[in-house]
Coordinates of C-alpha atoms in Angstrom, one line a residue:
M1 CA -43.3 123.1 -81.2
M2 CA -44.2 119.3 -81.9
T3 CA -46.3 117.4 -79.1
Q4 CA -45.1 114.1 -77.5
H5 CA -46.3 110.9 -79.9
N6 CA -49.0 109.2 -78.1
P7 CA -48.8 105.2 -78.7
N8 CA -51.5 103.3 -79.6
H9 CA -53.1 102.1 -76.6
G10 CA -54.5 98.9 -78.1
V11 CA -51.3 97.8 -79.6
Y12 CA -49.3 98.7 -76.6
T13 CA -51.8 96.8 -74.1
E14 CA -51.8 93.6 -76.5
L15 CA -48.0 93.6 -76.6
I16 CA -47.8 93.5 -73.1
A17 CA -50.3 90.8 -72.5
R18 CA -48.5 88.7 -74.9
L19 CA -44.8 89.4 -73.2
E20 CA -46.4 88.4 -69.7
A21 CA -46.8 84.9 -70.9
D22 CA -43.8 84.9 -73.1
A23 CA -41.6 86.1 -70.2
L24 CA -42.8 83.4 -68.1
R25 CA -42.2 80.6 -70.7
H26 CA -39.1 81.9 -72.2
P27 CA -37.6 84.0 -69.6
G28 CA -34.0 84.1 -71.3
W29 CA -35.0 84.7 -74.9
Y30 CA -37.3 87.6 -73.2
R31 CA -34.2 89.2 -71.5
L32 CA -32.1 89.2 -74.4
R33 CA -34.8 90.5 -76.5
I34 CA -34.7 93.5 -73.9
L35 CA -30.7 93.7 -74.3
M36 CA -31.1 93.8 -78.1
L37 CA -33.4 97.1 -77.6
I38 CA -31.0 98.7 -75.1
L39 CA -28.2 98.5 -77.7
L40 CA -30.3 100.0 -80.1
G41 CA -31.1 102.6 -77.9
H42 CA -27.2 103.3 -77.5
V43 CA -26.6 103.3 -81.0
G44 CA -26.7 106.9 -81.4
Q45 CA -23.8 107.2 -79.3
L46 CA -22.0 105.2 -81.7
V47 CA -23.3 106.9 -84.8
A48 CA -22.7 110.4 -83.6
L49 CA -18.7 109.3 -82.7
S50 CA -18.6 107.5 -86.4
L51 CA -19.9 110.6 -88.0
F52 CA -17.4 113.1 -86.1
L53 CA -14.3 110.8 -87.0
I54 CA -15.6 110.8 -90.7
A55 CA -16.2 114.3 -90.5
L56 CA -12.8 115.1 -88.9
A57 CA -10.5 112.9 -91.5
L58 CA -12.7 114.8 -94.2
L59 CA -12.0 118.0 -92.8
T60 CA -8.4 117.3 -92.7
V61 CA -8.3 116.4 -96.4
A62 CA -10.7 119.2 -97.5
I63 CA -8.2 121.6 -95.8
L64 CA -5.1 120.2 -97.5
T65 CA -6.6 119.9 -100.8
Y66 CA -9.5 122.5 -100.7
P67 CA -8.7 124.2 -104.2
L68 CA -9.0 120.3 -105.8
H69 CA -12.0 119.2 -103.9
P70 CA -14.1 121.8 -102.4
S71 CA -17.2 119.5 -102.2
W72 CA -15.1 117.4 -99.2
F73 CA -15.2 120.4 -97.1
L74 CA -18.9 121.1 -97.3
L75 CA -19.3 117.5 -96.6
A76 CA -17.6 117.6 -93.6
I77 CA -19.4 120.5 -92.4
A78 CA -22.6 118.5 -93.1
L79 CA -21.4 115.5 -91.0
C80 CA -20.4 117.8 -88.2
I81 CA -23.9 119.4 -87.9
V82 CA -25.7 115.8 -88.2
G83 CA -23.3 114.3 -85.6
G84 CA -23.6 117.1 -83.5
L85 CA -27.1 117.1 -83.3
I86 CA -27.3 113.5 -82.5
W87 CA -24.5 114.0 -79.6
L88 CA -26.4 116.9 -78.1
L89 CA -29.5 114.5 -78.0
C90 CA -27.5 111.7 -76.3
R91 CA -26.3 114.5 -74.0
V92 CA -29.5 115.6 -72.9
T93 CA -29.8 115.2 -69.0
P94 CA -33.3 114.9 -67.5
A95 CA -34.5 117.9 -65.4
T96 CA -32.9 117.8 -62.0
P97 CA -35.5 117.4 -58.9
V98 CA -36.2 120.4 -56.8
G99 CA -36.7 120.2 -53.1
E100 CA -35.6 121.1 -49.7
P101 CA -31.9 119.6 -49.0
L102 CA -31.5 117.2 -46.0
T103 CA -27.8 116.5 -45.1
R104 CA -26.4 114.6 -42.3
Q105 CA -25.6 117.7 -40.3
T106 CA -29.2 118.7 -40.2
S107 CA -31.0 115.3 -40.0
P108 CA -28.7 112.7 -38.7
N109 CA -31.6 110.3 -37.7
L110 CA -32.6 110.1 -41.1
F111 CA -29.6 109.4 -42.5
R112 CA -28.8 106.7 -40.0
L113 CA -31.9 105.2 -41.0
I114 CA -31.0 105.5 -44.6
D115 CA -27.4 103.8 -44.0
K116 CA -29.1 100.9 -42.2
V117 CA -31.6 99.9 -45.1
T118 CA -28.9 100.4 -47.8
A119 CA -26.6 98.1 -45.9
K120 CA -29.6 95.8 -45.2
V121 CA -30.7 95.4 -48.7
G122 CA -27.4 95.6 -50.5
S123 CA -28.0 99.0 -52.3
P124 CA -25.5 101.8 -53.3
G125 CA -26.0 104.9 -51.1
V126 CA -27.2 108.4 -52.2
D127 CA -25.5 111.5 -53.4
K128 CA -28.3 113.9 -52.2
V129 CA -31.6 113.9 -50.5
L130 CA -34.5 116.3 -51.1
L131 CA -37.4 116.7 -49.1
T132 CA -40.6 117.5 -51.5
A133 CA -44.3 118.3 -51.1
D134 CA -45.2 114.9 -52.9
F135 CA -46.8 112.2 -51.3
N136 CA -44.1 109.8 -52.5
A137 CA -40.8 108.5 -52.2
A138 CA -38.4 108.0 -55.1
I139 CA -35.0 107.6 -56.2
V140 CA -34.0 109.4 -59.3
Q141 CA -30.6 108.4 -61.1
Q142 CA -29.4 111.5 -62.4
P143 CA -26.7 111.0 -65.4
R144 CA -23.9 112.8 -65.6
L145 CA -23.1 112.3 -69.3
G146 CA -26.7 112.6 -70.7
L147 CA -28.1 109.3 -71.8
V148 CA -24.8 107.8 -71.7
G149 CA -24.8 107.2 -67.8
W150 CA -22.4 108.0 -64.8
H151 CA -25.4 108.2 -62.6
R152 CA -25.5 109.9 -59.2
N153 CA -28.3 108.9 -56.9
I154 CA -31.0 111.2 -55.4
L155 CA -33.5 110.4 -52.9
L156 CA -36.5 112.3 -52.6
L157 CA -38.7 112.2 -49.9
G158 CA -42.1 113.4 -49.9
L159 CA -43.2 115.3 -46.5
P160 CA -47.0 114.1 -46.7
L161 CA -45.7 110.5 -46.8
M162 CA -43.6 110.8 -43.9
M163 CA -46.1 112.3 -41.7
A164 CA -48.4 109.4 -42.8
L165 CA -46.0 106.4 -41.4
S166 CA -44.6 105.6 -38.7
T167 CA -40.6 105.2 -38.5
R168 CA -40.7 101.4 -39.3
H169 CA -43.5 101.7 -42.1
F170 CA -41.4 104.5 -43.6
A171 CA -38.2 102.1 -43.4
A172 CA -40.3 99.5 -45.2
V173 CA -40.7 102.4 -48.0
L174 CA -37.2 103.4 -48.3
A175 CA -36.1 99.6 -48.6
H176 CA -38.8 99.5 -51.4
E177 CA -37.0 102.2 -53.4
F178 CA -33.3 101.0 -52.5
G179 CA -34.4 97.5 -53.8
H180 CA -34.7 99.0 -57.1
L181 CA -31.0 99.7 -57.3
S182 CA -29.8 96.5 -55.2
A183 CA -27.8 94.0 -56.8
Q184 CA -29.5 91.4 -54.8
H185 CA -32.6 91.5 -57.1
G186 CA -31.0 91.4 -60.4
R187 CA -28.6 93.9 -61.7
F188 CA -30.2 93.5 -65.2
A189 CA -33.7 94.2 -64.0
C190 CA -32.0 97.6 -62.0
W191 CA -30.5 98.6 -65.2
V192 CA -33.7 98.3 -67.5
Y193 CA -35.4 100.1 -64.6
R194 CA -32.8 103.1 -64.6
L195 CA -33.1 103.2 -68.0
R196 CA -36.9 103.3 -68.4
N197 CA -37.0 106.2 -66.0
T198 CA -34.2 108.1 -67.8
W199 CA -35.1 107.9 -71.3
Q200 CA -38.8 108.9 -70.4
R201 CA -37.5 111.6 -68.2
A202 CA -35.1 113.0 -71.0
L203 CA -38.0 112.9 -73.8
E204 CA -40.3 114.6 -71.4
Q205 CA -38.0 117.8 -71.2
P206 CA -39.5 120.7 -73.1
S207 CA -36.1 121.7 -74.6
V208 CA -35.8 118.1 -76.4
V209 CA -39.3 118.4 -77.7
E210 CA -38.6 122.2 -79.1
H211 CA -35.2 121.9 -80.3
T212 CA -35.1 118.3 -81.8
P213 CA -35.9 117.8 -85.2
N214 CA -39.3 116.5 -85.9
L215 CA -38.5 113.5 -87.6
L216 CA -35.6 112.3 -85.5
L217 CA -37.8 113.3 -82.0
T218 CA -40.8 111.0 -83.8
W219 CA -38.5 108.1 -84.0
L220 CA -37.2 108.5 -80.3
Q221 CA -40.7 108.8 -79.1
R222 CA -41.9 105.8 -80.9
F223 CA -38.8 103.8 -79.7
V224 CA -39.1 104.9 -76.1
H225 CA -42.6 103.9 -76.1
Y226 CA -42.1 100.5 -77.6
F227 CA -39.4 100.0 -75.0
N228 CA -41.3 100.8 -72.0
A229 CA -44.1 98.5 -73.4
Y230 CA -41.4 95.5 -74.2
S231 CA -39.8 96.1 -70.5
F232 CA -43.0 96.5 -68.9
V233 CA -43.1 92.9 -67.4
L234 CA -39.7 93.1 -66.4
A235 CA -40.5 96.6 -64.7
R236 CA -43.3 95.2 -62.7
Q237 CA -41.6 92.0 -61.9
N238 CA -39.0 94.5 -60.4
E239 CA -41.6 96.1 -58.3
Y240 CA -42.4 92.8 -56.4
E241 CA -38.6 92.4 -56.1
A242 CA -38.4 95.8 -54.4
D243 CA -41.3 94.7 -52.1
Q244 CA -39.2 91.7 -51.2
A245 CA -36.4 94.3 -50.1
S246 CA -38.9 95.7 -47.5
V247 CA -39.7 92.4 -46.4
T248 CA -35.9 91.9 -45.9
M249 CA -35.6 94.9 -44.1
C250 CA -39.0 95.1 -42.0
G251 CA -40.8 92.0 -42.3
K252 CA -43.9 90.8 -44.1
R253 CA -46.6 92.4 -41.4
V254 CA -45.0 96.0 -41.4
T255 CA -44.5 96.0 -45.1
M256 CA -48.2 95.2 -45.8
E257 CA -49.2 97.9 -43.2
A258 CA -47.0 100.3 -45.3
L259 CA -48.5 99.5 -48.4
V260 CA -51.9 99.7 -46.8
L261 CA -51.4 103.0 -44.8
S262 CA -50.0 104.5 -48.2
Q263 CA -53.0 103.7 -50.0
L264 CA -55.7 104.8 -47.9
T265 CA -53.6 108.1 -46.8
S266 CA -53.1 108.9 -50.5
R267 CA -57.0 108.4 -50.9
W268 CA -58.0 110.8 -48.2
L269 CA -55.5 113.5 -49.2
E270 CA -56.8 113.5 -52.8
Q271 CA -60.7 113.1 -52.2
H272 CA -60.8 115.2 -48.7
Y273 CA -57.6 117.3 -47.8
W274 CA -56.7 119.0 -50.6
P275 CA -60.2 119.7 -52.3
A276 CA -61.3 121.2 -48.9
L277 CA -58.0 123.7 -48.7
L278 CA -58.2 124.5 -52.3
R279 CA -62.0 125.6 -51.4
N280 CA -60.6 128.5 -49.5
A281 CA -59.9 130.1 -53.0
E282 CA -63.4 130.8 -53.8
D283 CA -63.5 133.6 -51.0
N284 CA -59.8 134.5 -50.8
P285 CA -57.9 136.0 -53.7
E286 CA -54.3 135.0 -52.1
P287 CA -53.6 131.6 -51.0
T288 CA -53.4 132.3 -47.1
P289 CA -53.4 128.4 -45.7
S290 CA -50.2 126.5 -44.5
P291 CA -51.1 122.8 -45.9
H292 CA -48.1 121.4 -44.9
R293 CA -48.2 123.1 -41.4
A294 CA -51.5 121.7 -40.5
L295 CA -51.0 118.2 -42.5
E296 CA -49.5 116.3 -39.3
Q297 CA -52.8 117.0 -37.1
A298 CA -55.0 116.6 -40.2
I299 CA -53.9 113.1 -41.0
A300 CA -54.3 112.1 -37.4
L301 CA -57.8 113.2 -37.2
G302 CA -59.2 113.3 -40.3
M303 CA -58.5 109.5 -41.4
Q304 CA -60.4 108.4 -38.4
Q305 CA -63.5 110.3 -39.5
H306 CA -63.9 107.9 -42.7
G307 CA -64.7 104.4 -43.0
L308 CA -61.0 103.1 -43.4
D309 CA -62.4 99.2 -43.7
V310 CA -64.4 100.1 -46.8
W311 CA -61.9 101.8 -48.6
L312 CA -59.4 99.0 -48.1
A313 CA -62.0 96.6 -49.3
E314 CA -62.7 98.9 -52.2
A315 CA -58.9 99.2 -52.7
L316 CA -58.2 95.5 -52.7
T317 CA -60.5 95.3 -55.9
H318 CA -58.7 97.7 -57.8
Q319 CA -56.7 96.7 -60.4
T320 CA -53.9 98.7 -62.4
G321 CA -53.7 98.7 -65.9
H322 CA -50.7 98.6 -68.3
F323 CA -49.8 101.9 -68.0
D324 CA -48.5 101.7 -64.5
T325 CA -45.9 99.2 -63.6
H326 CA -47.1 99.1 -60.1
P327 CA -49.1 96.1 -59.5
S328 CA -52.4 96.4 -57.5
L329 CA -52.5 96.5 -53.7
A330 CA -54.4 92.9 -54.0
D331 CA -51.4 91.7 -56.1
R332 CA -48.7 92.7 -53.9
L333 CA -50.4 91.4 -50.6
S334 CA -50.8 88.3 -52.5
R335 CA -47.1 88.0 -53.4
L336 CA -46.2 88.8 -49.9
D337 CA -48.4 85.9 -48.8
H338 CA -50.0 88.2 -46.1
A339 CA -53.8 89.2 -45.5
A340 CA -54.5 93.0 -45.6
T341 CA -55.6 94.6 -42.2
L342 CA -56.0 98.3 -40.7
P343 CA -52.9 99.2 -38.9
E344 CA -53.2 100.7 -35.4
P345 CA -53.2 104.4 -35.1
I346 CA -49.7 106.1 -35.4
S347 CA -48.3 107.9 -32.3
I348 CA -45.4 109.5 -33.7
N349 CA -44.8 109.8 -37.7
A350 CA -41.7 109.2 -39.2
A351 CA -41.2 113.2 -40.3
R352 CA -41.5 114.1 -36.3
R353 CA -39.0 111.6 -35.2
L354 CA -36.4 111.8 -38.3
L355 CA -36.4 115.1 -39.0
G356 CA -36.6 116.4 -35.4
E357 CA -36.6 120.2 -34.3
D358 CA -35.6 121.3 -38.1
L359 CA -39.4 119.6 -39.2
D360 CA -41.3 122.9 -38.5
V361 CA -38.7 125.2 -40.5
L362 CA -39.3 122.7 -43.2
Q363 CA -43.1 122.8 -43.1
D364 CA -42.6 126.4 -43.5
Q365 CA -40.3 126.4 -46.3
L366 CA -42.8 123.8 -48.1
D367 CA -45.8 126.3 -47.4
D368 CA -43.7 129.1 -49.0
N369 CA -43.0 127.2 -51.9
W370 CA -46.4 125.9 -52.2
R371 CA -47.7 129.4 -52.1
Q372 CA -45.8 131.0 -54.8
Q373 CA -46.2 128.1 -57.0
I374 CA -50.3 128.1 -56.8
R375 CA -50.7 131.6 -56.4
G376 CA -51.5 132.4 -60.1
S377 CA -54.1 129.6 -60.4
W378 CA -55.3 130.4 -57.0
Y379 CA -56.0 133.8 -58.0
A380 CA -57.6 132.4 -61.4
R381 CA -59.9 130.0 -59.5
H382 CA -61.1 133.1 -57.2
Q383 CA -61.9 135.2 -60.3
Q384 CA -63.8 132.2 -61.8
V385 CA -66.0 131.6 -58.4
Q386 CA -66.4 135.1 -58.3
E387 CA -67.8 135.6 -62.1
G388 CA -69.7 132.4 -61.6
R389 CA -71.7 133.8 -58.7
R390 CA -72.3 137.1 -60.4
E391 CA -73.9 135.4 -63.5
L392 CA -75.7 132.7 -61.0
E393 CA -77.1 135.8 -59.2
A394 CA -78.2 137.3 -62.6
L395 CA -79.9 133.8 -64.0
Q396 CA -82.0 133.6 -60.4
Q397 CA -83.0 137.1 -60.9
E398 CA -84.0 136.3 -64.7
A399 CA -85.8 133.1 -63.4
S400 CA -87.9 134.9 -60.6
V401 CA -89.3 137.4 -63.6
G402 CA -90.1 134.7 -65.9
P403 CA -89.3 131.3 -67.5
L404 CA -85.8 130.7 -68.7
S405 CA -85.1 129.3 -71.9
L406 CA -83.5 125.6 -72.4
P407 CA -79.7 127.0 -72.7
R408 CA -80.2 129.5 -69.9
A409 CA -81.6 126.9 -67.6
W410 CA -79.2 124.5 -68.2
R411 CA -76.4 127.1 -67.5
L412 CA -78.1 127.5 -64.3
A413 CA -78.1 124.0 -63.2
E414 CA -74.3 123.6 -64.2
L415 CA -73.3 126.7 -62.1
A416 CA -75.2 125.8 -59.3
Q417 CA -73.5 122.4 -59.1
A418 CA -70.2 123.8 -59.8
L419 CA -70.5 126.6 -57.3
G420 CA -71.9 123.7 -54.5
Q421 CA -75.5 124.6 -54.4
P422 CA -76.8 121.0 -55.1
Q423 CA -80.7 121.9 -54.0
L424 CA -80.7 124.9 -56.2
A425 CA -79.3 122.5 -58.9
I426 CA -81.7 119.6 -58.4
A427 CA -84.8 122.3 -58.4
T428 CA -83.4 123.7 -61.8
C429 CA -83.0 120.1 -63.3
E430 CA -86.5 119.3 -62.2
Y431 CA -87.6 122.5 -64.2
L432 CA -85.9 121.2 -67.1
T433 CA -86.8 117.9 -67.2
Q434 CA -90.5 118.9 -66.9
T435 CA -90.3 121.8 -69.6
H436 CA -87.9 119.7 -71.7
P437 CA -88.3 116.1 -70.9
E438 CA -86.3 115.1 -74.1
Y439 CA -83.2 116.9 -72.7
A440 CA -80.9 113.9 -71.7
P441 CA -78.2 116.1 -70.0
G442 CA -80.9 117.5 -67.5
H443 CA -81.9 114.2 -66.7
H444 CA -78.3 112.9 -66.2
L445 CA -77.3 115.6 -63.7
Q446 CA -80.4 115.3 -61.8
G447 CA -79.7 111.6 -61.3
Q448 CA -76.2 112.3 -60.4
L449 CA -77.2 114.8 -57.7
L450 CA -80.2 112.9 -56.4
L451 CA -78.1 109.9 -55.8
A452 CA -75.1 111.9 -54.2
Q453 CA -77.8 112.7 -51.5
G454 CA -78.8 109.2 -51.3
D455 CA -82.1 109.7 -52.9
A456 CA -83.0 106.4 -55.2
R457 CA -85.1 108.7 -57.6
G458 CA -81.8 109.4 -59.2
L459 CA -82.0 105.9 -60.7
D460 CA -85.2 106.5 -62.6
S461 CA -83.6 110.2 -64.0
L462 CA -80.3 108.2 -65.0
D463 CA -82.7 105.6 -66.7
H464 CA -84.2 108.4 -68.4
A465 CA -81.3 110.2 -69.9
L466 CA -79.5 107.2 -71.3
R467 CA -82.8 106.2 -73.3
Q468 CA -83.0 109.7 -74.5
D469 CA -79.3 109.7 -75.6
P470 CA -77.5 106.2 -75.7
R471 CA -73.9 107.9 -75.7
L472 CA -74.8 108.5 -71.9
T473 CA -75.2 104.8 -71.3
T474 CA -71.7 103.8 -69.6
P475 CA -71.7 107.0 -67.6
C476 CA -75.0 106.2 -66.2
A477 CA -74.5 102.8 -65.6
R478 CA -71.5 103.6 -63.7
Q479 CA -73.3 106.1 -61.6
A480 CA -76.0 103.6 -60.8
Y481 CA -73.6 100.7 -60.3
L482 CA -71.3 102.7 -57.8
Y483 CA -74.5 103.7 -56.0
L484 CA -76.2 100.1 -55.7
Q485 CA -72.6 98.9 -54.8
G486 CA -72.8 101.1 -51.9
L487 CA -76.0 100.0 -50.9
G488 CA -75.0 95.9 -51.3
D489 CA -77.4 95.6 -54.0
K490 CA -74.9 93.4 -56.0
R491 CA -77.9 92.0 -58.4
G492 CA -78.9 95.5 -59.2
A493 CA -75.4 96.8 -59.7
E494 CA -74.5 93.8 -62.1
N495 CA -77.8 94.7 -64.2
Y496 CA -76.4 98.3 -64.8
F497 CA -72.8 96.7 -65.6
R498 CA -74.6 94.4 -68.0
L499 CA -76.2 97.2 -69.7
A500 CA -73.1 99.1 -70.2
C501 CA -71.8 95.7 -71.6
E502 CA -74.8 95.8 -74.4
Y503 CA -73.8 99.2 -75.4
V504 CA -70.3 98.4 -75.5
L505 CA -71.1 95.3 -77.9
A506 CA -73.3 97.2 -79.9
T507 CA -71.3 100.2 -80.4
E508 CA -67.7 98.9 -80.6
H509 CA -68.4 95.3 -82.2
R510 CA -69.4 94.5 -85.6
D511 CA -72.4 92.5 -86.2
D512 CA -70.9 89.0 -85.8
G513 CA -69.9 89.8 -82.3
T514 CA -66.2 90.6 -83.2
P515 CA -64.6 93.5 -81.7
K516 CA -63.3 96.6 -84.0
T517 CA -59.4 96.6 -84.7
D518 CA -58.8 99.5 -82.1
V519 CA -60.5 97.6 -79.5
S520 CA -57.5 95.9 -77.2
L521 CA -58.2 92.1 -76.3
L522 CA -56.4 90.5 -73.3
P523 CA -55.9 87.0 -72.1
H524 CA -58.5 85.7 -69.6
D525 CA -57.7 86.5 -66.0
L526 CA -59.5 83.4 -64.5
L527 CA -58.1 81.5 -61.6
P528 CA -56.6 77.9 -62.5
K529 CA -59.8 76.3 -60.8
Q530 CA -62.3 78.4 -63.0
A531 CA -60.0 77.9 -66.0
D532 CA -60.4 74.2 -65.3
A533 CA -63.9 73.9 -64.6
L534 CA -64.7 75.7 -67.9
S535 CA -62.4 73.6 -69.9
R536 CA -64.1 70.3 -68.3
D537 CA -67.7 71.8 -69.7
L538 CA -66.3 72.3 -73.2
A539 CA -64.9 68.9 -73.1
H540 CA -68.5 67.4 -72.8
D541 CA -69.7 69.3 -76.1
P542 CA -68.5 66.8 -78.8
Y543 CA -69.0 69.9 -81.5
V544 CA -66.4 72.1 -79.7
E545 CA -62.7 71.7 -81.1
Q546 CA -61.3 74.6 -79.7
A547 CA -61.9 77.6 -77.5
W548 CA -60.2 80.7 -76.1
L549 CA -61.5 83.1 -73.4
L550 CA -60.4 86.6 -74.1
R551 CA -61.3 90.0 -72.1
R552 CA -61.8 93.5 -72.5
H553 CA -62.2 96.9 -70.9
V554 CA -65.5 98.5 -70.7
T555 CA -65.8 102.3 -70.7
D556 CA -66.2 103.8 -67.3
F557 CA -65.5 100.2 -65.4
P558 CA -61.9 100.2 -65.1
E559 CA -62.0 97.5 -62.5
R560 CA -64.4 95.0 -64.5
S561 CA -64.0 93.3 -67.9
L562 CA -66.4 92.1 -70.5
Y563 CA -65.3 88.4 -71.5
L564 CA -65.4 87.0 -75.0
L565 CA -65.6 83.2 -75.5
L566 CA -64.5 82.0 -78.7
L567 CA -65.5 78.9 -80.1
Q568 CA -64.2 76.7 -82.8
N569 CA -66.7 74.0 -84.0
T570 CA -66.6 71.2 -86.2
T571 CA -68.4 71.3 -89.4
Q572 CA -71.3 69.3 -88.2
A573 CA -71.8 72.0 -85.4
R574 CA -75.2 73.1 -84.5
Q575 CA -75.7 76.7 -83.4
V576 CA -73.5 77.5 -80.3
A577 CA -75.9 77.8 -77.4
A578 CA -74.9 79.1 -73.7
H579 CA -76.3 75.7 -72.1
T580 CA -72.9 74.6 -73.3
I581 CA -71.6 76.3 -70.1
A582 CA -73.0 74.4 -66.8
P583 CA -74.7 76.8 -64.4
E584 CA -72.1 76.2 -61.5
T585 CA -68.9 76.7 -63.7
L586 CA -67.3 79.8 -62.2
I587 CA -67.3 81.9 -65.4
P588 CA -67.3 85.6 -65.2
N589 CA -71.1 87.0 -65.2
Q590 CA -70.6 89.0 -68.6
T591 CA -69.5 86.7 -71.1
F592 CA -70.2 87.1 -74.8
I593 CA -70.0 83.8 -77.0
I594 CA -68.7 84.3 -80.6
K595 CA -68.7 81.2 -83.0
L596 CA -65.6 81.3 -84.9
D597 CA -65.8 80.8 -88.8
Q598 CA -64.5 82.4 -92.1
R599 CA -65.8 86.1 -91.2
T600 CA -64.2 85.8 -87.9
R601 CA -60.9 84.5 -89.1
A602 CA -59.2 88.0 -88.0
L603 CA -60.4 87.3 -84.4
K604 CA -58.9 83.9 -84.1
Q605 CA -55.4 85.0 -85.1
R606 CA -55.6 87.8 -82.7
A607 CA -56.6 85.3 -80.0
E608 CA -53.7 83.0 -80.9
K609 CA -51.4 85.6 -80.5
L610 CA -52.4 86.1 -77.1
V611 CA -50.4 83.4 -74.9
G612 CA -52.5 81.6 -72.3
S613 CA -55.8 82.8 -73.6
Q614 CA -56.8 79.3 -75.2
I615 CA -59.0 77.6 -72.7
F616 CA -59.6 74.2 -74.6
P617 CA -58.2 71.9 -75.3

């Protein structure tokens, strides 16, 4: 069995960065290139049909002249086999989604809302509606003829999402999903959106991976990854257009509230509800909870126990990368031209209002399915915890008799942390750091545990860990950064981010400051006023001819970037100095200046390919 090909993330990211600017400058040419890729993707059907026609002709001739030309018969068979393989691949149909079917008879209120939304946004209707256990809503287009097409539309509605939203918020979500199919928002973009999903889902099927020849599968995987990267800009634009469908249906404020509620509830479910529920596996060998039965009340009460204003502020700083076509919350609200605010609590959720009396039965069905699906992993977790507890007890007894060796003490600390005994884990780490002060993982774990309890001594432990083992620099810096950010100590947090940047520069860049080839670079993301201020400062330096500002990601800091300022100087230039940039210039804090010369020619060439990265002139 051949595993799916993983694309080069650096190449993927830089390609998207170039295309983002290119699509703005030459939108017609960009769309034409996507169309050419789509035609190339469909060439398989033409090749298969041609091979079959040739094979049929050869087979006819071979039957008539077999004694004279037996080789034609063999050639016809070979062409039939090759053509058949290609045709079968083109006939691949993505796996059919599963869920509890909803009908007009059982859920009339829901279907009335669906009809209202499709009419308002100008979208085709759906052939099937399924209720799922996911916190999501989506429209899957299931091709009847494999990759050739003739789709039927299947609407997937996640019950947790319906319970988190009011009916009007849920209508905004539905409008967004149907907006992906609406001719009002561009037939070409919707077509590309469908192809991306269909091709990717088809290649993810185990039957395709197992039964397709390796050479052909490798080519197809490379092509689909390349097509996804090339069409990424259009796909993200389609997300913004789908948001406009929500505005058409419900208005800006309701659309904003639906986005905010979805973001915050998703975080609460992932970080609190499901982890707390799954902890029951530690003591019970069988999955007894009814998560979907309990979810309605849990959302109503549980969300109120957390600082949602803090969560919202954090969500607005999060940036999505180039592997998710959904823009960040801040970007989506910026396009809506509406500030983010916390919605009022919901009185009746969409599930209760739209599914009516059938809701309780549907909850029970989803719970039964959930227990059936999770039973194996639930029992495995139960066994793992029980074995861990027995091992932990044995280690504690051993420690009561005499001092533990380094491996045994470290195992005790790990088990105590994993089994929810932080005080025991901290005490064991203190023993480790006293008896083996050179052991960096002990300091690292001690720092994590102390900071989790709000104890600032954890910063000293993290500092000690990264001094002992520099490879721990970015994870230690990240933990300290988050702790200080939570305290409002922005200066202290920034010092740790700078430490992570210095480590990245030391390990992933060459002596002249240029990044290694596997480091992906992106154009800067400065606001226009920031870019203009920086350009004016550079114009005051007579030695600077050209300048580019790039950015790169920093390990363990997904929301931050390290900036690289590339300066092309005249032949009479002195050594580049940071004082070229005025203190009041709104340049990002962590910026590394690189002087371009013969040694850094390759870096300049990379910068020139990134449209929008040149900051001066």
